[in-house]
XYZ file of C-alpha atoms in Angstrom:
346
model
C 139.044 102.328 111.587
C 140.517 104.605 114.243
C 143.749 103.515 115.992
C 141.549 102.611 118.954
C 139.638 100.157 116.794
C 136.492 102.275 116.692
C 134.682 102.382 113.376
C 134.750 105.867 111.854
C 133.041 105.274 108.532
C 132.693 103.007 105.543
C 133.082 102.996 101.782
C 131.374 101.038 99.030
C 132.081 100.236 95.390
C 130.268 98.546 92.547
C 132.043 95.372 91.389
C 132.472 96.559 87.790
C 133.186 100.233 88.528
C 136.983 100.524 88.259
C 139.524 103.228 87.519
C 142.187 103.139 84.793
C 144.396 100.992 87.012
C 141.646 98.391 87.410
C 141.025 99.296 91.057
C 137.513 99.640 92.507
C 136.173 103.203 92.795
C 135.082 103.623 96.407
C 132.620 106.164 97.793
C 131.868 107.043 101.383
C 128.263 106.702 102.447
C 127.877 110.419 103.132
C 128.871 111.233 99.529
C 126.113 108.999 98.206
C 123.397 110.621 100.325
C 123.249 112.588 103.595
C 121.245 109.863 105.324
C 123.827 107.191 104.399
C 126.607 108.516 106.616
C 127.626 106.113 109.362
C 126.161 108.231 112.208
C 122.827 108.578 110.389
C 122.664 104.849 109.656
C 123.418 104.032 113.290
C 120.693 106.439 114.345
C 118.287 104.779 111.956
C 119.033 101.280 113.209
C 118.796 102.175 116.903
C 115.667 100.682 118.381
C 113.436 103.193 120.204
C 113.228 102.819 123.958
C 109.476 102.476 123.704
C 107.237 101.757 120.769
C 103.473 101.888 120.681
C 101.454 98.957 119.489
C 101.009 98.847 115.748
C 97.662 97.115 115.966
C 94.103 98.268 116.447
C 93.192 96.457 119.657
C 89.857 96.588 121.437
C 87.596 94.148 123.275
C 85.692 93.654 119.994
C 88.860 93.348 117.865
C 91.631 91.376 119.582
C 95.165 91.778 118.292
C 96.209 89.757 115.305
C 98.401 86.739 116.053
C 102.152 86.964 115.415
C 103.237 87.225 111.808
C 103.198 83.708 110.409
C 102.840 84.283 106.684
C 102.461 86.818 103.884
C 98.789 87.568 104.588
C 99.395 88.421 108.261
C 102.420 90.505 107.314
C 100.299 92.467 104.865
C 97.574 93.067 107.416
C 100.081 94.386 109.949
C 101.716 96.520 107.283
C 98.319 97.963 106.369
C 97.731 99.034 109.978
C 101.217 100.549 110.242
C 100.726 102.344 106.919
C 97.394 103.766 108.039
C 98.903 105.102 111.267
C 101.848 106.567 109.337
C 99.396 108.365 107.079
C 97.835 110.086 110.082
C 101.274 111.097 111.378
C 102.260 112.606 108.033
C 99.132 114.740 108.116
C 99.200 115.773 111.766
C 102.673 115.306 113.333
C 105.701 117.615 113.326
C 107.812 117.745 110.192
C 110.652 115.579 111.520
C 108.268 112.787 112.430
C 106.481 113.117 109.075
C 109.795 112.926 107.219
C 110.656 109.726 109.071
C 107.327 108.158 108.105
C 107.837 109.068 104.450
C 111.347 107.607 104.440
C 110.161 104.383 106.060
C 107.269 104.160 103.591
C 109.871 103.668 100.891
C 111.081 100.549 102.698
C 107.532 99.162 102.787
C 107.099 99.729 99.045
C 110.433 98.010 98.366
C 109.441 95.029 100.509
C 105.962 94.832 98.966
C 107.411 94.789 95.448
C 109.944 92.141 96.404
C 107.369 89.758 97.867
C 104.283 90.192 95.664
C 103.070 87.977 92.836
C 104.664 88.355 89.427
C 101.585 89.787 87.704
C 101.715 93.018 89.766
C 105.411 93.093 90.614
C 106.399 95.403 87.781
C 103.958 98.154 88.779
C 104.991 97.824 92.427
C 108.674 97.986 91.530
C 108.043 101.100 89.448
C 106.149 102.623 92.377
C 109.007 101.880 94.779
C 111.582 103.199 92.307
C 109.661 106.453 91.781
C 109.018 106.946 95.490
C 112.714 106.640 96.360
C 113.183 110.290 95.362
C 110.173 111.294 97.443
C 111.580 109.516 100.506
C 114.498 111.964 100.737
C 114.427 115.677 101.534
C 116.314 118.319 103.496
C 113.930 117.846 106.431
C 115.777 115.674 108.914
C 113.811 112.611 109.926
C 113.238 112.054 113.630
C 113.853 108.349 114.107
C 111.955 106.121 116.492
C 108.419 106.975 115.464
C 108.998 105.142 112.189
C 109.605 101.827 113.971
C 106.187 100.382 113.098
C 106.642 100.955 109.357
C 110.182 99.637 109.329
C 109.100 96.562 111.290
C 106.310 96.094 108.756
C 108.838 96.138 105.911
C 110.944 93.581 107.788
C 107.919 91.322 108.307
C 106.937 91.533 104.649
C 110.354 90.332 103.550
C 110.758 87.623 106.166
C 107.230 86.224 105.810
C 108.079 85.131 102.279
C 106.509 85.671 98.857
C 102.742 86.046 98.584
C 100.558 84.120 96.184
C 98.454 86.123 93.797
C 95.199 84.550 95.013
C 93.237 83.852 98.171
C 94.046 85.731 101.356
C 97.573 86.549 100.157
C 96.257 88.257 97.046
C 93.411 90.074 98.785
C 95.592 91.410 101.614
C 98.013 92.629 98.956
C 95.174 94.685 97.461
C 94.280 95.934 100.949
C 97.849 97.092 101.570
C 98.207 98.709 98.146
C 94.975 100.629 98.750
C 96.311 102.082 102.008
C 99.786 102.675 100.567
C 98.173 104.753 97.831
C 96.719 107.061 100.485
C 100.077 107.327 102.253
C 101.964 108.139 99.053
C 99.357 110.753 98.152
C 99.716 112.288 101.613
C 103.490 112.363 101.102
C 102.994 114.175 97.778
C 100.799 116.778 99.480
C 103.322 117.185 102.325
C 106.162 117.804 99.884
C 104.033 120.192 97.834
C 103.275 122.301 100.919
C 107.020 122.628 101.483
C 107.756 123.441 97.824
C 109.670 120.184 97.332
C 108.689 120.016 93.672
C 110.807 117.024 92.657
C 109.755 114.935 95.631
C 106.077 115.812 95.153
C 106.225 114.807 91.503
C 108.010 111.551 92.383
C 105.289 110.708 94.908
C 102.577 111.415 92.344
C 104.301 109.053 89.892
C 104.467 106.364 92.576
C 100.760 106.846 93.280
C 99.877 106.221 89.641
C 101.824 102.966 89.637
C 100.091 101.932 92.859
C 96.729 102.726 91.285
C 97.538 100.420 88.380
C 98.740 97.660 90.708
C 95.621 97.984 92.855
C 93.243 97.624 89.926
C 94.921 94.328 89.052
C 95.212 92.991 92.606
C 91.689 93.962 93.700
C 89.831 92.742 90.639
C 89.082 89.222 91.878
C 88.117 89.895 95.538
C 86.027 92.957 94.643
C 84.230 90.995 91.929
C 83.303 88.305 94.466
C 82.047 90.904 96.942
C 80.059 92.674 94.246
C 78.374 89.420 93.257
C 77.538 88.551 96.865
C 76.158 92.021 97.532
C 73.668 92.033 94.651
C 70.853 90.714 96.842
C 68.345 93.558 97.064
C 67.058 92.592 100.555
C 70.653 92.629 101.813
C 71.225 96.037 100.218
C 68.077 97.451 101.830
C 69.139 96.272 105.291
C 72.647 97.644 104.961
C 71.437 100.903 103.401
C 69.641 101.618 106.668
C 72.895 101.044 108.541
C 74.754 103.343 106.166
C 72.185 106.141 106.491
C 72.358 105.911 110.274
C 76.176 105.967 110.423
C 76.999 108.374 107.587
C 73.877 110.388 106.774
C 75.827 113.147 105.030
C 77.307 110.886 102.336
C 74.923 107.906 102.390
C 73.076 108.758 99.173
C 76.349 109.314 97.327
C 77.629 105.898 98.411
C 74.341 104.170 97.558
C 74.580 105.522 94.014
C 78.106 104.205 93.458
C 78.792 101.028 91.449
C 80.780 99.685 94.412
C 77.871 99.812 96.844
C 77.000 96.065 96.563
C 80.558 95.164 97.629
C 80.279 97.479 100.632
C 76.859 96.047 101.507
C 78.339 92.538 101.485
C 81.183 93.684 103.734
C 78.764 95.302 106.199
C 76.802 92.037 106.290
C 80.013 90.086 106.918
C 80.931 92.385 109.798
C 77.477 92.068 111.342
C 77.517 88.282 110.999
C 80.897 88.228 112.756
C 79.399 90.016 115.773
C 80.506 93.589 115.070
C 78.403 96.721 115.147
C 78.571 97.963 111.536
C 77.384 101.440 112.486
C 80.304 101.857 114.871
C 82.737 100.436 112.333
C 81.606 102.895 109.653
C 82.004 105.792 112.039
C 85.494 104.635 112.961
C 86.488 104.085 109.338
C 85.683 107.701 108.471
C 86.705 109.387 111.715
C 90.268 110.410 110.857
C 90.052 110.950 107.092
C 87.817 112.979 104.824
C 86.367 111.182 101.840
C 85.455 114.107 99.589
C 88.315 113.351 97.188
C 87.460 109.656 96.773
C 86.279 108.538 93.354
C 84.601 105.558 95.034
C 83.915 105.946 98.737
C 82.394 102.470 98.860
C 85.549 100.784 97.554
C 87.692 102.636 100.071
C 85.373 101.690 102.937
C 85.380 98.007 101.964
C 89.073 97.648 102.782
C 88.943 99.841 105.870
C 86.066 97.837 107.314
C 87.612 94.470 106.533
C 90.820 95.596 108.245
C 89.111 97.133 111.286
C 86.821 94.135 111.809
C 89.607 91.610 111.129
C 87.448 90.039 108.433
C 89.141 87.841 105.847
C 90.382 90.085 103.063
C 89.471 87.322 100.616
C 85.651 87.215 100.545
C 85.780 83.839 98.826
C 86.748 82.252 102.142
C 83.316 83.175 103.515
C 81.267 81.866 100.626
C 80.616 78.496 102.252
C 79.939 79.996 105.689
C 76.246 80.368 106.595
C 75.349 84.040 106.914
C 71.911 85.039 108.156
C 72.134 88.376 106.363
C 72.413 86.858 102.889
C 71.555 83.194 103.122
C 68.941 83.537 100.385
C 69.693 85.783 97.428
C 66.615 87.373 95.915
C 66.412 87.790 92.161
C 66.685 91.507 91.294
C 64.102 93.151 89.098
C 64.857 93.463 85.403
C 66.159 97.024 85.586
C 68.476 96.320 88.504
C 69.697 93.093 86.910
C 70.658 94.856 83.695
C 72.444 97.675 85.453
C 74.244 95.490 87.974
C 75.241 93.032 85.283
C 77.084 95.790 83.459
C 78.863 96.793 86.654
C 79.835 93.323 87.841
C 83.233 93.259 86.204
C 84.041 96.953 86.461
C 87.663 97.824 87.382
C 88.003 98.539 91.125
C 88.007 102.258 91.836
C 90.581 103.984 93.996
C 90.850 107.494 95.360
């Protein structure tokens, strides 16, 4: 403290870290990391004068209600993560650095609040990404408000269950976080930040493992619901109209039935699936995806505000798949082998 009473800085010590006299060993924040100095922390905690909405809002897709539980917090975090991904790829380097730093907070919060069966992989992802969240590029604060608010909401909405909407929105968020972490790895690689790029790649692998666990149940339900051949024919026409350049690739993927079911859900909810597909692919290329259909499932369910858990729609009448036709023998054999496949991720 200055004689005037103004705070000049701070020091911290671990409880068991003591010198030979038994006194705590204190460190100033700036010696721990450049962004932990008091001025940098104050800058980080200063609310921006204006912040843009962190939701996709349109007449067809009204804003989500206020955060009232883990599932809503995960949906909002998914939107904030998606927008951060676009900023990392297209904004100036200071803004991109801020998004990457704030992404670390989201991963920490996600690991803290997720179900036990995926917590270890998420913790490992957050731990690995911590190195990637720091670099010599100074973060421009303010634009990272949406991500940092998302991390706050994740923590304060409480722990998520590993099933139902909580579990499915966790898979949705992990899917988008994987893209963000991969974008961070590419950003660091372009700047020759070798250690940070490698740390981000390690985090991405842990997120991939967590996703495969979290998405297994909801994707299995969608795959089962999408096996109706009449439904697939109807939605294939929609896909060819919206994405003619990649339609045949998607139709040949094992995840196509799950995407067909999602397109039917969106149509039954009053959305235009052709427009949704165009919007889902507008800002991001899909050439590097191992399963375009799996990626589009989560993007469409987020954009259309559909329940992430498809099981919640199973008892709802749907004109697009009210009657499930029995597939022919060849299709039945092939689809049966694919029914329990691990979810694919880019």
